[in-house]
Amino acid sequence: METVEEQSDEVVSDDKSECPDGKSGYPGDVDADLIARCKEELPHETAAYYELLKKYESMVYSTCYRMLGDKLEAEEATQDAFLRIFHKIHQFEGRSTFKTWMFRIVYNFCMTRRRKLATKREREETVGDEMIIRTKEEHRMAMGPDMDNSEYVHLALKELRDEDREIITLRFISDLSLEQIAEVLDAKLSATKMRLYRAMEKFKDVYLRQQKAREEMLNEA
Amino acid sequence: MKLETDFDDEITDEELAKIESELMDLAGPFPLPPTPPSEQRMQSILQRAKLEALAAEAADFTRDGVTSGLKGVIDTLLALGEKPSPEDGDSPDKD
């Protein structure tokens, strides 16, 4: 199996899944028309590509942000992924949906970036690649009563292990099906189901623990 | 990265759906809404893509230009090579 580093530097193949007719793209791919237009138009005309950008940029950026936990890193990963798509879309053969192919690229870029970040953090003698809220002050600030629920969700996600946060992100932010997640992660469907299940259980535990801590803090105040 | 690939115990779709539903009850806006689209981010991507495409074309053009230029030089050198040397006693320069 290729390493993640290699995958992000090379064209991401879409040959992991079957394409029944092998010619006209993945059956039912909602993006088939846009992809066909991109292949005809790029690089001189960018209207179809811009349609793709408008459709997926926000979802890709949100995915990168949840995976990397840093806005600047997320912006750069999003840009890298869409540039790769711009240059390599003519090599997309429709053996998976475009969305699956795109998120394999996004995932690989995020993994590469996260490794670099982890190395950098290790060099800076921080806690490594787990995004842990480190100081009591940060913790108290992060749990302030003024936060809305989506911020509590974000806080709980931050406390998960990277691989748990990844799969929850792919399912709920990238809005991928289990089959698509399995393709992106290059894993078996049964393993993907189990991994998602365990990640959701962990999220639930963390969320409930943080909720309890917030309530205790409010009672003390 | 090594992923877990095999399990003895399988999770059913119902079990997955149940915990997804629990999370949605528990954590309100779960799944989280994506960050709103950013025109600035999209334009930045588009501009960079266009620039890179232009740079690639320019590189091709330069390469082609160099290739055709080299071909011209080689043709000229070949032609010069075929040109009779003064030792042949037939050079127009002699006159």
CSV table of C-alpha atoms in Angstrom, one decimal:
chain,number,residue,atom,x,y,z
A,1,MET,CA,0.0,0.0,0.0
A,2,GLU,CA,1.2,3.5,-0.9
A,3,THR,CA,2.1,5.7,2.0
A,4,VAL,CA,-0.1,8.7,2.6
A,5,GLU,CA,2.9,11.0,1.8
A,6,GLU,CA,3.3,9.3,-1.6
A,7,GLN,CA,-0.3,9.5,-2.3
A,8,SER,CA,-0.6,13.2,-1.8
A,9,ASP,CA,2.4,13.8,-4.1
A,10,GLU,CA,1.1,11.6,-6.9
A,11,VAL,CA,-2.1,11.6,-8.9
A,12,VAL,CA,-4.8,10.0,-6.8
A,13,SER,CA,-6.1,7.1,-8.7
A,14,ASP,CA,-9.8,6.4,-8.7
A,15,ASP,CA,-9.4,2.7,-9.5
A,16,LYS,CA,-10.4,1.4,-6.1
A,17,SER,CA,-14.0,0.8,-7.0
A,18,GLU,CA,-15.8,-0.8,-9.9
A,19,CYS,CA,-17.2,1.2,-12.7
A,20,PRO,CA,-19.8,-0.9,-14.4
A,21,ASP,CA,-19.5,0.5,-17.9
A,22,GLY,CA,-16.0,1.9,-17.5
A,23,LYS,CA,-16.7,4.8,-19.9
A,24,SER,CA,-19.6,7.0,-18.9
A,25,GLY,CA,-18.6,7.7,-15.3
A,26,TYR,CA,-19.8,6.3,-12.1
A,27,PRO,CA,-23.6,5.6,-12.3
A,28,GLY,CA,-25.7,8.2,-10.6
A,29,ASP,CA,-22.7,10.5,-10.0
A,30,VAL,CA,-24.5,13.9,-9.6
A,31,ASP,CA,-21.4,15.7,-10.7
A,32,ALA,CA,-20.9,13.8,-14.0
A,33,ASP,CA,-21.9,16.7,-16.2
A,34,LEU,CA,-19.8,19.2,-14.4
A,35,ILE,CA,-16.8,16.8,-14.6
A,36,ALA,CA,-17.3,16.3,-18.3
A,37,ARG,CA,-17.4,20.1,-18.8
A,38,CYS,CA,-14.3,20.6,-16.7
A,39,LYS,CA,-12.4,18.0,-18.8
A,40,GLU,CA,-13.4,19.8,-22.0
A,41,GLU,CA,-12.9,23.4,-20.8
A,42,LEU,CA,-9.9,23.4,-18.4
A,43,PRO,CA,-7.4,25.0,-18.3
A,44,HIS,CA,-8.6,27.8,-20.6
A,45,GLU,CA,-12.2,28.1,-19.4
A,46,THR,CA,-13.0,27.8,-15.7
A,47,ALA,CA,-16.8,28.2,-15.5
A,48,ALA,CA,-17.5,24.5,-14.8
A,49,TYR,CA,-14.6,24.3,-12.4
A,50,TYR,CA,-15.9,27.3,-10.5
A,51,GLU,CA,-19.3,25.6,-10.2
A,52,LEU,CA,-17.5,22.7,-8.5
A,53,LEU,CA,-15.7,25.1,-6.3
A,54,LYS,CA,-18.9,26.8,-5.2
A,55,LYS,CA,-20.5,23.4,-4.6
A,56,TYR,CA,-17.7,21.8,-2.5
A,57,GLU,CA,-15.3,24.5,-1.2
A,58,SER,CA,-17.1,25.1,2.0
A,59,MET,CA,-17.5,21.3,2.7
A,60,VAL,CA,-13.8,20.7,1.9
A,61,TYR,CA,-12.7,23.6,4.0
A,62,SER,CA,-14.8,22.5,7.0
A,63,THR,CA,-13.4,19.0,6.6
A,64,CYS,CA,-9.8,20.3,6.6
A,65,TYR,CA,-10.5,22.5,9.5
A,66,ARG,CA,-12.0,19.7,11.6
A,67,MET,CA,-9.1,17.4,10.7
A,68,LEU,CA,-6.3,19.9,11.2
A,69,GLY,CA,-7.8,22.2,13.9
A,70,ASP,CA,-6.2,25.3,12.4
A,71,LYS,CA,-7.8,27.8,10.0
A,72,LEU,CA,-4.6,28.7,8.1
A,73,GLU,CA,-3.6,25.1,7.7
A,74,ALA,CA,-7.2,24.3,6.6
A,75,GLU,CA,-7.1,27.0,4.0
A,76,GLU,CA,-3.8,25.8,2.6
A,77,ALA,CA,-4.9,22.2,2.5
A,78,THR,CA,-8.2,23.2,0.7
A,79,GLN,CA,-6.2,25.2,-1.8
A,80,ASP,CA,-3.8,22.3,-2.4
A,81,ALA,CA,-6.6,19.9,-2.9
A,82,PHE,CA,-8.5,22.0,-5.4
A,83,LEU,CA,-5.4,22.8,-7.3
A,84,ARG,CA,-4.7,19.1,-7.6
A,85,ILE,CA,-8.2,18.6,-8.8
A,86,PHE,CA,-7.8,21.4,-11.4
A,87,HIS,CA,-4.7,19.9,-12.8
A,88,LYS,CA,-5.6,16.2,-12.6
A,89,ILE,CA,-9.4,16.1,-13.3
A,90,HIS,CA,-8.8,14.9,-16.8
A,91,GLN,CA,-7.3,11.7,-15.2
A,92,PHE,CA,-10.5,11.0,-13.2
A,93,GLU,CA,-12.0,8.0,-14.9
A,94,GLY,CA,-15.3,7.8,-13.0
A,95,ARG,CA,-14.6,4.5,-11.2
A,96,SER,CA,-15.9,6.1,-8.1
A,97,THR,CA,-18.1,9.2,-7.6
A,98,PHE,CA,-16.3,12.4,-8.0
A,99,LYS,CA,-17.0,13.3,-4.4
A,100,THR,CA,-15.2,10.1,-3.2
A,101,TRP,CA,-12.2,10.8,-5.5
A,102,MET,CA,-12.1,14.4,-4.3
A,103,PHE,CA,-12.2,13.5,-0.6
A,104,ARG,CA,-9.4,11.0,-1.1
A,105,ILE,CA,-7.3,13.8,-2.3
A,106,VAL,CA,-8.5,16.1,0.6
A,107,TYR,CA,-7.8,13.3,3.1
A,108,ASN,CA,-4.3,12.6,1.8
A,109,PHE,CA,-3.4,16.3,1.9
A,110,CYS,CA,-4.7,16.6,5.4
A,111,MET,CA,-2.7,13.5,6.6
A,112,THR,CA,0.5,14.9,5.0
A,113,ARG,CA,-0.1,18.3,6.6
A,114,ARG,CA,-0.9,16.8,10.0
A,115,ARG,CA,2.3,14.8,10.0
A,116,LYS,CA,4.3,17.9,9.2
A,117,LEU,CA,2.4,19.7,12.0
A,118,ALA,CA,3.1,16.9,14.4
A,119,THR,CA,6.8,16.9,13.7
A,120,LYS,CA,6.8,20.7,14.1
A,121,ARG,CA,5.0,20.5,17.4
A,122,GLU,CA,7.3,17.8,18.6
A,123,ARG,CA,10.2,20.0,17.8
A,124,GLU,CA,8.6,22.8,19.7
A,125,GLU,CA,8.2,20.3,22.6
A,126,THR,CA,4.5,20.5,22.8
A,127,VAL,CA,2.2,17.5,23.3
A,128,GLY,CA,2.4,16.1,19.7
A,129,ASP,CA,-0.4,15.9,17.2
A,130,GLU,CA,-3.3,15.5,19.6
A,131,MET,CA,-5.1,18.8,19.9
A,132,ILE,CA,-5.5,18.9,23.6
A,133,ILE,CA,-6.5,21.9,25.5
A,134,ARG,CA,-3.5,22.3,27.8
A,135,THR,CA,-4.0,24.8,30.4
A,136,LYS,CA,-6.6,25.2,33.1
A,137,GLU,CA,-7.2,28.7,31.9
A,138,GLU,CA,-7.8,27.6,28.3
A,139,HIS,CA,-10.1,24.9,29.6
A,140,ARG,CA,-12.1,27.4,31.7
A,141,MET,CA,-12.3,29.8,28.8
A,142,ALA,CA,-13.3,27.1,26.4
A,143,MET,CA,-16.1,25.9,28.6
A,144,GLY,CA,-17.6,29.4,29.1
A,145,PRO,CA,-21.4,29.5,29.4
A,146,ASP,CA,-21.7,31.9,26.5
A,147,MET,CA,-20.8,29.3,23.9
A,148,ASP,CA,-23.4,27.8,21.7
A,149,ASN,CA,-23.9,24.1,21.2
A,150,SER,CA,-21.9,23.8,18.0
A,151,GLU,CA,-18.9,25.2,19.9
A,152,TYR,CA,-19.4,22.5,22.5
A,153,VAL,CA,-19.5,19.9,19.7
A,154,HIS,CA,-16.3,21.4,18.3
A,155,LEU,CA,-14.7,21.2,21.7
A,156,ALA,CA,-15.6,17.6,22.2
A,157,LEU,CA,-14.3,16.8,18.7
A,158,LYS,CA,-11.0,18.4,19.6
A,159,GLU,CA,-10.5,16.1,22.4
A,160,LEU,CA,-10.9,13.0,20.3
A,161,ARG,CA,-7.9,11.0,18.9
A,162,ASP,CA,-7.1,12.1,15.4
A,163,GLU,CA,-8.4,8.9,13.7
A,164,ASP,CA,-11.7,9.2,15.6
A,165,ARG,CA,-12.1,12.8,14.7
A,166,GLU,CA,-11.3,12.0,11.1
A,167,ILE,CA,-14.0,9.4,10.6
A,168,ILE,CA,-16.6,11.5,12.3
A,169,THR,CA,-15.6,14.4,10.1
A,170,LEU,CA,-15.9,12.4,7.0
A,171,ARG,CA,-19.3,11.1,8.0
A,172,PHE,CA,-20.9,14.3,9.3
A,173,ILE,CA,-19.0,17.2,7.8
A,174,SER,CA,-18.0,15.8,4.4
A,175,ASP,CA,-21.4,14.0,4.4
A,176,LEU,CA,-20.0,10.8,2.9
A,177,SER,CA,-21.7,7.4,3.0
A,178,LEU,CA,-20.1,4.5,4.8
A,179,GLU,CA,-19.1,3.0,1.4
A,180,GLN,CA,-17.5,6.3,0.4
A,181,ILE,CA,-15.6,6.6,3.7
A,182,ALA,CA,-14.3,3.1,3.3
A,183,GLU,CA,-12.9,4.0,-0.1
A,184,VAL,CA,-11.4,7.2,1.2
A,185,LEU,CA,-9.7,5.4,4.1
A,186,ASP,CA,-8.9,2.4,1.9
A,187,ALA,CA,-10.5,0.2,4.5
A,188,LYS,CA,-13.0,-2.6,4.5
A,189,LEU,CA,-16.6,-1.7,5.0
A,190,SER,CA,-17.0,-3.7,8.1
A,191,ALA,CA,-13.9,-2.1,9.6
A,192,THR,CA,-15.2,1.3,8.7
A,193,LYS,CA,-18.5,0.7,10.4
A,194,MET,CA,-16.7,-0.5,13.5
A,195,ARG,CA,-14.4,2.4,13.5
A,196,LEU,CA,-17.2,4.9,13.1
A,197,TYR,CA,-19.2,3.3,15.8
A,198,ARG,CA,-16.3,3.4,18.3
A,199,ALA,CA,-15.5,7.0,17.4
A,200,MET,CA,-19.1,8.0,18.0
A,201,GLU,CA,-19.1,6.2,21.3
A,202,LYS,CA,-16.0,8.1,22.3
A,203,PHE,CA,-17.4,11.4,21.2
A,204,LYS,CA,-20.5,10.7,23.3
A,205,ASP,CA,-18.4,10.0,26.4
A,206,VAL,CA,-16.3,13.1,25.9
A,207,TYR,CA,-19.3,15.3,25.2
A,208,LEU,CA,-21.1,14.0,28.3
A,209,ARG,CA,-18.0,14.5,30.5
A,210,GLN,CA,-17.6,18.0,29.2
A,211,GLN,CA,-21.2,18.7,29.7
A,212,LYS,CA,-21.0,17.5,33.3
A,213,ALA,CA,-18.0,19.7,33.9
A,214,ARG,CA,-19.8,22.7,32.6
A,215,GLU,CA,-22.8,22.1,34.8
A,216,GLU,CA,-20.5,21.7,37.8
A,217,MET,CA,-18.8,25.0,36.9
A,218,LEU,CA,-22.1,26.8,36.6
A,219,ASN,CA,-23.2,25.4,40.0
A,220,GLU,CA,-20.0,26.6,41.6
A,221,ALA,CA,-20.4,30.1,40.1
B,1,MET,CA,-0.9,4.7,8.4
B,2,LYS,CA,-2.1,1.3,9.5
B,3,LEU,CA,-5.8,1.0,9.8
B,4,GLU,CA,-7.8,-1.7,11.5
B,5,THR,CA,-9.2,-4.0,8.9
B,6,ASP,CA,-10.7,-7.0,10.5
B,7,PHE,CA,-13.1,-7.5,13.3
B,8,ASP,CA,-14.7,-10.6,14.7
B,9,ASP,CA,-17.7,-8.6,15.8
B,10,GLU,CA,-19.7,-6.7,13.2
B,11,ILE,CA,-21.7,-3.6,13.8
B,12,THR,CA,-25.1,-3.7,12.3
B,13,ASP,CA,-26.6,-0.7,10.4
B,14,GLU,CA,-29.3,-0.5,13.2
B,15,GLU,CA,-26.6,-0.1,15.9
B,16,LEU,CA,-24.9,2.6,13.8
B,17,ALA,CA,-28.2,4.4,13.2
B,18,LYS,CA,-29.0,4.2,16.9
B,19,ILE,CA,-25.8,5.9,18.1
B,20,GLU,CA,-26.1,8.5,15.3
B,21,SER,CA,-29.5,9.3,16.5
B,22,GLU,CA,-28.3,9.5,20.2
B,23,LEU,CA,-25.6,11.9,19.2
B,24,MET,CA,-28.1,14.1,17.4
B,25,ASP,CA,-30.4,14.2,20.4
B,26,LEU,CA,-27.5,14.8,22.7
B,27,ALA,CA,-25.4,17.3,20.8
B,28,GLY,CA,-28.0,19.5,19.0
B,29,PRO,CA,-26.5,20.7,15.8
B,30,PHE,CA,-24.7,17.4,15.2
B,31,PRO,CA,-23.9,16.9,12.3
B,32,LEU,CA,-22.2,20.3,12.4
B,33,PRO,CA,-23.1,22.8,9.6
B,34,PRO,CA,-20.2,23.5,7.3
B,35,THR,CA,-18.4,26.8,7.4
B,36,PRO,CA,-20.1,29.2,5.1
B,37,PRO,CA,-18.6,29.4,1.6
B,38,SER,CA,-16.0,32.1,1.2
B,39,GLU,CA,-15.8,34.0,-2.0
B,40,GLN,CA,-12.4,35.2,-1.1
B,41,ARG,CA,-11.1,31.7,-0.6
B,42,MET,CA,-12.6,30.5,-3.9
B,43,GLN,CA,-11.2,33.4,-5.8
B,44,SER,CA,-7.8,32.8,-4.3
B,45,ILE,CA,-8.0,29.1,-5.5
B,46,LEU,CA,-9.2,30.1,-8.9
B,47,GLN,CA,-6.5,32.8,-9.4
B,48,ARG,CA,-3.8,30.4,-8.3
B,49,ALA,CA,-5.1,27.6,-10.6
B,50,LYS,CA,-5.1,30.0,-13.6
B,51,LEU,CA,-1.6,31.2,-12.8
B,52,GLU,CA,-0.3,27.7,-12.5
B,53,ALA,CA,-2.0,26.8,-15.8
B,54,LEU,CA,-0.5,29.8,-17.4
B,55,ALA,CA,3.0,29.0,-16.0
B,56,ALA,CA,2.6,25.4,-17.4
B,57,GLU,CA,1.8,26.7,-20.8
B,58,ALA,CA,4.6,29.2,-20.7
B,59,ALA,CA,7.0,26.3,-19.7
B,60,ASP,CA,5.7,24.3,-22.7
B,61,PHE,CA,6.1,27.2,-25.0
B,62,THR,CA,9.6,27.9,-23.8
B,63,ARG,CA,10.5,24.2,-24.1
B,64,ASP,CA,9.0,24.1,-27.6
B,65,GLY,CA,10.8,27.3,-28.4
B,66,VAL,CA,14.1,26.0,-27.2
B,67,THR,CA,13.5,22.7,-29.1
B,68,SER,CA,12.8,24.5,-32.4
B,69,GLY,CA,15.6,26.9,-31.7
B,70,LEU,CA,18.0,23.9,-31.2
B,71,LYS,CA,16.7,22.2,-34.3
B,72,GLY,CA,17.5,25.4,-36.3
B,73,VAL,CA,21.0,25.4,-34.8
B,74,ILE,CA,21.5,21.7,-35.6
B,75,ASP,CA,20.2,22.2,-39.2
B,76,THR,CA,22.5,25.1,-39.6
B,77,LEU,CA,25.4,23.1,-38.3
B,78,LEU,CA,24.6,20.2,-40.5
B,79,ALA,CA,24.3,22.5,-43.5
B,80,LEU,CA,27.7,24.0,-42.6
B,81,GLY,CA,29.1,20.5,-42.3
B,82,GLU,CA,28.0,19.7,-45.8
B,83,LYS,CA,29.5,22.9,-47.1
B,84,PRO,CA,32.6,22.1,-49.0
B,85,SER,CA,35.7,23.0,-47.1
B,86,PRO,CA,38.4,25.3,-48.6
B,87,GLU,CA,40.7,22.2,-48.9
B,88,ASP,CA,38.2,20.8,-51.5
B,89,GLY,CA,39.4,23.7,-53.7
B,90,ASP,CA,35.9,24.5,-54.6
B,91,SER,CA,34.9,27.0,-52.0
B,92,PRO,CA,33.1,30.1,-53.3
B,93,ASP,CA,35.2,32.0,-50.7
B,94,LYS,CA,38.2,31.4,-52.8
B,95,ASP,CA,37.0,33.7,-55.4
